[in-house]
mmCIF file with all atom_site columns, C-alpha atoms in Angstrom:
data_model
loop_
_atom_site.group_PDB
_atom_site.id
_atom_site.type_symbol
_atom_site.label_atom_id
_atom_site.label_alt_id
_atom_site.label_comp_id
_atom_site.label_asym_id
_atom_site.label_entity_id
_atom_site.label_seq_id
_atom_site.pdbx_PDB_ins_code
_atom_site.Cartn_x
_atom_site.Cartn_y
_atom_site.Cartn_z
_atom_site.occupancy
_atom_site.B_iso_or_equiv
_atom_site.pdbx_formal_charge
_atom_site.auth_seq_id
_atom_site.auth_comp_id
_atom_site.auth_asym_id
_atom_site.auth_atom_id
_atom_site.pdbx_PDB_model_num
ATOM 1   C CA . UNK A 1 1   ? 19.337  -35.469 -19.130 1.00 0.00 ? 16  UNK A CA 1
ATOM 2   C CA . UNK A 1 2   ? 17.326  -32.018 -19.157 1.00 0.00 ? 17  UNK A CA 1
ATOM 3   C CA . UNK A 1 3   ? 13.616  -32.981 -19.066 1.00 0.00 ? 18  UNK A CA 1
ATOM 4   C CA . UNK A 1 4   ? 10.627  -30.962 -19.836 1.00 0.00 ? 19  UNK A CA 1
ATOM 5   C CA . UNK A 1 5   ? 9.940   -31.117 -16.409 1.00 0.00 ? 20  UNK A CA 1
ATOM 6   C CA . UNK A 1 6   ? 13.226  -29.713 -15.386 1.00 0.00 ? 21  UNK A CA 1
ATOM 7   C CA . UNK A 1 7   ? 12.263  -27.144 -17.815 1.00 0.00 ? 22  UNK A CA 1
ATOM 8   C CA . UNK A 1 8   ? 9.455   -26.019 -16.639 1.00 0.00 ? 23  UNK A CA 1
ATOM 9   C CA . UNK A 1 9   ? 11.108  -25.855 -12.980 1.00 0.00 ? 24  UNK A CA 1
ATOM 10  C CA . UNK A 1 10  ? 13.704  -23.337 -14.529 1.00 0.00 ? 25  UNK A CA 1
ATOM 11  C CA . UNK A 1 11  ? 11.388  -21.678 -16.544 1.00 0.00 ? 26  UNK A CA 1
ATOM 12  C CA . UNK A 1 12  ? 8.798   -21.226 -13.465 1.00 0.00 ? 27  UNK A CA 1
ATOM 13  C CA . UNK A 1 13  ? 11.837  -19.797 -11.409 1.00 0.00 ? 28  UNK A CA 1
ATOM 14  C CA . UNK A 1 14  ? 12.555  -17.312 -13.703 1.00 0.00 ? 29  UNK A CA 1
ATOM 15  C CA . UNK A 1 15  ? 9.190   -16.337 -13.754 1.00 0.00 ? 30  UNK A CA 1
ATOM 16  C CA . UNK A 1 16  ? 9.522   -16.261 -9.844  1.00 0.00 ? 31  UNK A CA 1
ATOM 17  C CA . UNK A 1 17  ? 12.656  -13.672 -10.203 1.00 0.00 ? 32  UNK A CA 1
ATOM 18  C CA . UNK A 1 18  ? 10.944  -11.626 -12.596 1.00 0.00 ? 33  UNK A CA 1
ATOM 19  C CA . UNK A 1 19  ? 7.752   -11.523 -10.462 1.00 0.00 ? 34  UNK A CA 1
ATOM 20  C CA . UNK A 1 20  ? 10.292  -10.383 -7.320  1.00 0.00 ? 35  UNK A CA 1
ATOM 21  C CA . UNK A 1 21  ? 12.250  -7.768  -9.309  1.00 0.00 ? 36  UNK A CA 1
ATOM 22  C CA . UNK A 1 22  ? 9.010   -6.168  -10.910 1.00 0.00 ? 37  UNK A CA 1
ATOM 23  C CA . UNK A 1 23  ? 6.105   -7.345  -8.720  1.00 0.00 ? 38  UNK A CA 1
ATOM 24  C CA . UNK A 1 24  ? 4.218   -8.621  -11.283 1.00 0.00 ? 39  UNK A CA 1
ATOM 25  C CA . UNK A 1 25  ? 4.167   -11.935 -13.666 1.00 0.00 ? 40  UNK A CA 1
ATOM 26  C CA . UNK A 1 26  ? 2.924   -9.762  -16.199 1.00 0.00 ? 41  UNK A CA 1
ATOM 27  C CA . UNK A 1 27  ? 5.631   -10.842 -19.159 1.00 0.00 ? 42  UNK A CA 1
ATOM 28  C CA . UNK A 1 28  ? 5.413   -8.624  -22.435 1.00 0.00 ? 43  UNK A CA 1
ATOM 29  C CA . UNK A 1 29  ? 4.643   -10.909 -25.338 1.00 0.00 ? 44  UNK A CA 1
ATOM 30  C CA . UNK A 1 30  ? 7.673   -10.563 -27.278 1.00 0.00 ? 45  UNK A CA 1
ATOM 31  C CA . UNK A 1 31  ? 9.801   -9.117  -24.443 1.00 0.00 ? 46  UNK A CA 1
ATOM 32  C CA . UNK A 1 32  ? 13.436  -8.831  -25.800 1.00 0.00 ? 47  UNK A CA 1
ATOM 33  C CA . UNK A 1 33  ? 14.736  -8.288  -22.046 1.00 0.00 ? 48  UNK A CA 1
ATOM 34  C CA . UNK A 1 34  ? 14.399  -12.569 -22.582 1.00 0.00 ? 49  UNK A CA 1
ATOM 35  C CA . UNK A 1 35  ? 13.112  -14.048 -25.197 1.00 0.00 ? 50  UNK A CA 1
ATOM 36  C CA . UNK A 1 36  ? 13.162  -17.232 -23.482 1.00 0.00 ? 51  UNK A CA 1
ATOM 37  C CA . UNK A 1 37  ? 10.694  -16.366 -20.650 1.00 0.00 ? 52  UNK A CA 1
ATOM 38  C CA . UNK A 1 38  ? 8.791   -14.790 -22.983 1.00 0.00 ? 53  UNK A CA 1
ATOM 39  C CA . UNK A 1 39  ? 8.434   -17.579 -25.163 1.00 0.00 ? 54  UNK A CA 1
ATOM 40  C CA . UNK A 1 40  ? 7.510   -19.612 -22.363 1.00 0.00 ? 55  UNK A CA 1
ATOM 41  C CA . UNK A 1 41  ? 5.165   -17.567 -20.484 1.00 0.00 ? 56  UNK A CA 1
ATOM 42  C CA . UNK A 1 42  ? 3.409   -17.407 -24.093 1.00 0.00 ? 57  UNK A CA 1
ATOM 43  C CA . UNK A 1 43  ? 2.891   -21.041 -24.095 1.00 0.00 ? 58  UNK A CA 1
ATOM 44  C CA . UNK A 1 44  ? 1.710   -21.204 -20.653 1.00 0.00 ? 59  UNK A CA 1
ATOM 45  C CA . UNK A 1 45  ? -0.913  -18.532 -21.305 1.00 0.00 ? 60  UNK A CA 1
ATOM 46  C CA . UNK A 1 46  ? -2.020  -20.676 -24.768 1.00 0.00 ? 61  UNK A CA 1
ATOM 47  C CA . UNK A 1 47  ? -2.189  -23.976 -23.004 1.00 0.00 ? 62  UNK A CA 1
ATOM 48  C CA . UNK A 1 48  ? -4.529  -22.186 -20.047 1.00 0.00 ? 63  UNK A CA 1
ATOM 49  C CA . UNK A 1 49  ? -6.765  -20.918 -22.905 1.00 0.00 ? 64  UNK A CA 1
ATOM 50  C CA . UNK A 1 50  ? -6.987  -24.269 -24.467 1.00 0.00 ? 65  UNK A CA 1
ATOM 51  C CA . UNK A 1 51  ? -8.127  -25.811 -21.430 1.00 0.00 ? 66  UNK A CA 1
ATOM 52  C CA . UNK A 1 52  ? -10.497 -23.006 -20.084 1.00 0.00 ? 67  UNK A CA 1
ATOM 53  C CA . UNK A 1 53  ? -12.110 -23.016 -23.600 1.00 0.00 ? 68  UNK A CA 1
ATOM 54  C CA . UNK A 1 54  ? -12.958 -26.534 -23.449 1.00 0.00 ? 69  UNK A CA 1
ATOM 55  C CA . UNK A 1 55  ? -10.861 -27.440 -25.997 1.00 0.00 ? 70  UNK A CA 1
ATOM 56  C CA . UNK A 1 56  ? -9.376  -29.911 -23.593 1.00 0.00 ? 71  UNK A CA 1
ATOM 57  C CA . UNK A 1 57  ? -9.015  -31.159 -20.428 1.00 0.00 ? 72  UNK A CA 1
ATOM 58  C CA . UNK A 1 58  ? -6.081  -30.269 -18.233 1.00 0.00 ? 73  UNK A CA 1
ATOM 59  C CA . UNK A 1 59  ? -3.754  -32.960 -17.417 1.00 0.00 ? 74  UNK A CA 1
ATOM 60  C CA . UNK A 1 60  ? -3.169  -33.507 -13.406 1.00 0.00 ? 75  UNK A CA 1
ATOM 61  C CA . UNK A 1 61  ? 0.534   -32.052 -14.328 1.00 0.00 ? 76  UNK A CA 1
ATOM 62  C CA . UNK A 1 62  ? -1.304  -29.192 -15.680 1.00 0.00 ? 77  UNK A CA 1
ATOM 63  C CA . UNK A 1 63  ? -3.400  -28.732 -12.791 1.00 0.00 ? 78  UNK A CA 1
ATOM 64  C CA . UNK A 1 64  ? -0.365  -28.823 -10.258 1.00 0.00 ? 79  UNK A CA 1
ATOM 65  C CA . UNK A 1 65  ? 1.690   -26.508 -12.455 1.00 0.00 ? 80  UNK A CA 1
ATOM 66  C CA . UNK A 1 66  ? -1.267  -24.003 -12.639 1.00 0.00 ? 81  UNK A CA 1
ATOM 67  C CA . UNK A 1 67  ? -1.810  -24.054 -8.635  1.00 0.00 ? 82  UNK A CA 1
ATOM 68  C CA . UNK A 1 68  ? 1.996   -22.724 -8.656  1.00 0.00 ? 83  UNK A CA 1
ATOM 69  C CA . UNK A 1 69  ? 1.551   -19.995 -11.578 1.00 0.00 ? 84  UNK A CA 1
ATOM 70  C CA . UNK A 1 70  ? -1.583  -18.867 -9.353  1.00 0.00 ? 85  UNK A CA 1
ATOM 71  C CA . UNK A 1 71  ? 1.263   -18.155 -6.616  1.00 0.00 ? 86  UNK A CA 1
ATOM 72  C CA . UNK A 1 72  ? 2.891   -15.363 -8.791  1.00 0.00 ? 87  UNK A CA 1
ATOM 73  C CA . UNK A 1 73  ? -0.616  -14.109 -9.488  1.00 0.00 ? 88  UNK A CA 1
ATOM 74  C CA . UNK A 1 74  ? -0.217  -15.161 -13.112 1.00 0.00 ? 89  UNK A CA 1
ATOM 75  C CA . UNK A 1 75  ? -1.442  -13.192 -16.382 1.00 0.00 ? 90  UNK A CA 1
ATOM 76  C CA . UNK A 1 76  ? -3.292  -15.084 -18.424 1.00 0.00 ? 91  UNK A CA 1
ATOM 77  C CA . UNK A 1 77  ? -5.047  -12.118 -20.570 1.00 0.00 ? 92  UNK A CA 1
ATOM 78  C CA . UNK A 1 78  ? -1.565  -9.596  -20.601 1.00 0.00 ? 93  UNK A CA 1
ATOM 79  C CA . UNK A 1 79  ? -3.931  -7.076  -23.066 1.00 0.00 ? 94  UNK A CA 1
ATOM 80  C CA . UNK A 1 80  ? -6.487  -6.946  -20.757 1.00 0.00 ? 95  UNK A CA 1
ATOM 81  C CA . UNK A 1 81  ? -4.139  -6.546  -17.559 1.00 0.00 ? 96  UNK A CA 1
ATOM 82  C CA . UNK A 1 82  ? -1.210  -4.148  -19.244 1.00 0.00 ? 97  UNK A CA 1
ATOM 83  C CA . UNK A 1 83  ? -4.620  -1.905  -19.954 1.00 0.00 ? 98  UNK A CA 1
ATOM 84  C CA . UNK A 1 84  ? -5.764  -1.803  -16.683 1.00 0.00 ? 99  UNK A CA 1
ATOM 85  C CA . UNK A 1 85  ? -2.147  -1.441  -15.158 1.00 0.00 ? 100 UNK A CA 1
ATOM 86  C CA . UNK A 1 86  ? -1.816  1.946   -17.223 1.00 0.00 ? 101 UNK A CA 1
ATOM 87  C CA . UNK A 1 87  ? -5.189  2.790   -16.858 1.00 0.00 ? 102 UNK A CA 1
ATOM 88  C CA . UNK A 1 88  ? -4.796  2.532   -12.930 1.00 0.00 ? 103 UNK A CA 1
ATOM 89  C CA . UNK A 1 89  ? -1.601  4.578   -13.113 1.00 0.00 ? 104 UNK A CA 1
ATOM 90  C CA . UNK A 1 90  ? -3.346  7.091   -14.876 1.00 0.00 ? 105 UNK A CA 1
ATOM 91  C CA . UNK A 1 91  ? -6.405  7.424   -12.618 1.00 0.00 ? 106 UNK A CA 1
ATOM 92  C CA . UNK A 1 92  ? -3.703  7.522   -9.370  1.00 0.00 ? 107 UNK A CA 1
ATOM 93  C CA . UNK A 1 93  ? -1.865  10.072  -11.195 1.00 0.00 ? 108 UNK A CA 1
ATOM 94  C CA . UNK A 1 94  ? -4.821  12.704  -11.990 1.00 0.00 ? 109 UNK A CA 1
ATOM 95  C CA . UNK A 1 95  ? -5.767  12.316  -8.725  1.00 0.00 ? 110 UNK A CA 1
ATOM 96  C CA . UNK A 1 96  ? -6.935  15.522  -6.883  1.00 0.00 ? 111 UNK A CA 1
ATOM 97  C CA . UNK A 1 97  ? -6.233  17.579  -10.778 1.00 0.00 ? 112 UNK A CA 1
ATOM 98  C CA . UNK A 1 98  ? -9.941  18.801  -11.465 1.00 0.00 ? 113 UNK A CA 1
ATOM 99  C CA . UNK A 1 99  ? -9.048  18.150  -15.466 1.00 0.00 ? 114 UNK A CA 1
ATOM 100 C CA . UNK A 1 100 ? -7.266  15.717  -17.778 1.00 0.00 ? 115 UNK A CA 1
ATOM 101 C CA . UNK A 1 101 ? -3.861  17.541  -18.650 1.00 0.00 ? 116 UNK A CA 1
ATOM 102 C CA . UNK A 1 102 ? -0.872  16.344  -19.997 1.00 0.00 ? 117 UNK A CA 1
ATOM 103 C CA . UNK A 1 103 ? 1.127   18.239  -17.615 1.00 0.00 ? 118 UNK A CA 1
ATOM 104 C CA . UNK A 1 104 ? -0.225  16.176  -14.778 1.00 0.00 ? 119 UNK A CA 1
ATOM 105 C CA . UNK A 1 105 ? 1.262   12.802  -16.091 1.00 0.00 ? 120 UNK A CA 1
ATOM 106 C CA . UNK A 1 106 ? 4.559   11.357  -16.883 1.00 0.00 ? 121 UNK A CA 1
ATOM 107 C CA . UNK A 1 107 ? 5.368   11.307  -20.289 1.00 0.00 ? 122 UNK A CA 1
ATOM 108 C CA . UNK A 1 108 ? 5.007   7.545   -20.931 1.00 0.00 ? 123 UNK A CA 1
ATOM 109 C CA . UNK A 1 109 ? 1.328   7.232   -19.531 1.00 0.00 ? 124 UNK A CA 1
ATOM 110 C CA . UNK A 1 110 ? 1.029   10.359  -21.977 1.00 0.00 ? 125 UNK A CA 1
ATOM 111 C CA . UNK A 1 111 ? 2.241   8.022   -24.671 1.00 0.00 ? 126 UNK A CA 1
ATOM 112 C CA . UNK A 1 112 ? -0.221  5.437   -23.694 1.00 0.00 ? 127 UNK A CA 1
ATOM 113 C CA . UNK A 1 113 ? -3.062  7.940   -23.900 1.00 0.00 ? 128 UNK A CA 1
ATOM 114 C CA . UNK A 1 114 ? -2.125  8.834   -27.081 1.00 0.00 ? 129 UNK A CA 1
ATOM 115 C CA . UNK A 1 115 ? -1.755  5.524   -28.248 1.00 0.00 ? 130 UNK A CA 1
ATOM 116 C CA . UNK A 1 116 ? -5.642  5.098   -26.568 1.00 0.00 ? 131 UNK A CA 1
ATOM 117 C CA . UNK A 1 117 ? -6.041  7.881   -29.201 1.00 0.00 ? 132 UNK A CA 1
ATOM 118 C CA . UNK A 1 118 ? -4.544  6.402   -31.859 1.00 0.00 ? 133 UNK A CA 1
ATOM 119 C CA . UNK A 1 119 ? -6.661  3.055   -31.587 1.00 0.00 ? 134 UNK A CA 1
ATOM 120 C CA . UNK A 1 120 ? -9.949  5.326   -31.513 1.00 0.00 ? 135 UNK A CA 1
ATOM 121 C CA . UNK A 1 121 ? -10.033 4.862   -35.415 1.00 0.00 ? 136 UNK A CA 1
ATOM 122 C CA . UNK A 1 122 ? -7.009  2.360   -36.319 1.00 0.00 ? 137 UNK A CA 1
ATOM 123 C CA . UNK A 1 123 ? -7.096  -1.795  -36.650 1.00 0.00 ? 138 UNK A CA 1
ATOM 124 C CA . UNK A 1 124 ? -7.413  -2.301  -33.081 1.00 0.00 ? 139 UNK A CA 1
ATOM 125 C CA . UNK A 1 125 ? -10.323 -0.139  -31.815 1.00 0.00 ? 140 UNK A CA 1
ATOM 126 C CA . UNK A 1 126 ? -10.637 0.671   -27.912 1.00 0.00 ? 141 UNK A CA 1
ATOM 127 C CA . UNK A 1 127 ? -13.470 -1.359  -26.623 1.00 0.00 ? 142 UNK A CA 1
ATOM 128 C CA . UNK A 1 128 ? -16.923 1.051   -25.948 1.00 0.00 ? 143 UNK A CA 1
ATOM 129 C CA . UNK A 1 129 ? -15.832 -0.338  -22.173 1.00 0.00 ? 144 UNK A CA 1
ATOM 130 C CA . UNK A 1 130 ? -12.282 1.245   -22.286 1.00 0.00 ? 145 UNK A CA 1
ATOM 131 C CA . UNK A 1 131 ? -13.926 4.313   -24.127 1.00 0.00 ? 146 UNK A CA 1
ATOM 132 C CA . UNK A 1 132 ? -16.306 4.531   -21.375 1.00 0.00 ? 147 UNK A CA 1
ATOM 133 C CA . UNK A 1 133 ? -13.740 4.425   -18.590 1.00 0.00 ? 148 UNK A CA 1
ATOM 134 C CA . UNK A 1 134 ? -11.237 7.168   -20.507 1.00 0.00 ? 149 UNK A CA 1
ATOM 135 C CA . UNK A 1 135 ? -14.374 9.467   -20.910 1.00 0.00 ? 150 UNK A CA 1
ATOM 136 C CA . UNK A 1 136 ? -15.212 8.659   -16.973 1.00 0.00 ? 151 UNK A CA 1
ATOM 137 C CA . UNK A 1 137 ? -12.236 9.930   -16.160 1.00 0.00 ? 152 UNK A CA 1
ATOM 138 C CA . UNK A 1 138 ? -11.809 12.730  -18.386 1.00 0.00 ? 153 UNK A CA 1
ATOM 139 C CA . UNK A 1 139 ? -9.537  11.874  -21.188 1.00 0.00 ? 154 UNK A CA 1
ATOM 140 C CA . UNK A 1 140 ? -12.197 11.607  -23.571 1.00 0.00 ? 155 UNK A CA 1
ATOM 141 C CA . UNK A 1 141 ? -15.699 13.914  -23.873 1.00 0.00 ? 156 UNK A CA 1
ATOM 142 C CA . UNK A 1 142 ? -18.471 12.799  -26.422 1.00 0.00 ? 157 UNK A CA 1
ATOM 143 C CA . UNK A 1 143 ? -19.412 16.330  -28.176 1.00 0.00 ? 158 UNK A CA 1
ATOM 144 C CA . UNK A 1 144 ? -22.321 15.712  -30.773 1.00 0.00 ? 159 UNK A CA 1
ATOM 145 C CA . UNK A 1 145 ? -21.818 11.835  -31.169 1.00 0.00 ? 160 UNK A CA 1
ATOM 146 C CA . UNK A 1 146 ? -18.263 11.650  -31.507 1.00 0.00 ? 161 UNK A CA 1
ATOM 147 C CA . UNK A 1 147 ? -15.184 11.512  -29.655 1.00 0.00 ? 162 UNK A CA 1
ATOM 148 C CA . UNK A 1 148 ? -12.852 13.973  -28.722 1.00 0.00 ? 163 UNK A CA 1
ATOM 149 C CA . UNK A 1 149 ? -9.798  13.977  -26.750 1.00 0.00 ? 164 UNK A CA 1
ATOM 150 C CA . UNK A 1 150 ? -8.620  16.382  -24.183 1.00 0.00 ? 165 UNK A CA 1
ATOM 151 C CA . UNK A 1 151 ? -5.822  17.986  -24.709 1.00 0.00 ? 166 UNK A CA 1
ATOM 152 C CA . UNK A 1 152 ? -4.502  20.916  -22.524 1.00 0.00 ? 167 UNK A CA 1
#
């Protein structure tokens, strides 16, 4: 019989291979490349939450799987760390350009930025942090109280 442990153990080494193939455990909520994982890496992220909000204690099989997701340097907040992954690519790619210019970058961190745009004004805002780190860098200048992007 296939028990949840077993599960897990499968589930954790294809967590393993995907860490090896793209040197990161960060999983796309939703991924289609495997549902499965996906699905799983999902739950693993919820039941963290749960137990780092106090909503309840971690069981000692918790603890011991947690101590191996640790290993693969595990996302637990993938919003927080896909932002800073394209934000770091970003920064590394204007690197010795004086300006912010969409010449300088490949076209899919150009697609992020614009997306950054986008979420300015839409449903899900960019934090004043985030603002304050794309205006740091250049992508964004405050002129008279609002926000304006650069564009070359």
């Amino acid at each position: 019989a296939y028990s949840g442990n077993d599960h897990w153990n499968d589930m954790y080494r294809q967590l393993r291979g995907y860490y090896e193939t793209f040197g990161n455990s960060g999983v796309p909520p939703n991924w289609s490349g495997h549902s499965e994982l996906a699905d799983w890496v999902a739950l693993q992220r919820q039941v963290y939450r749960e137990i780092t909000s106090g909503y309840r204690p971690a069981t000692s099989r918790e603890k011991s799987r947690w101590k191996q997701l640790q290993q693969l340097d595990f996302v637990v907040n993938y919003d927080e760390w896909h932002w800073s992954a394209k934000f770091n690519e970003l920064m590394e790619s204007l690197k010795g350009s004086k300006y912010y210019n969409q010449h300088y970058i490949a076209p899919y961190l150009r697609t992020w930025v614009e997306e950054q745009q986008q979420n300015r004004n839409g449903s899900h805002p960019t934090s004043q942090d985030r603002t304050q780190k794309l205006r740091h860098i250049g992508v964004l200048k405050e002129t008279t109280g609002k926000d304006d992007w650069l564009y070359i």
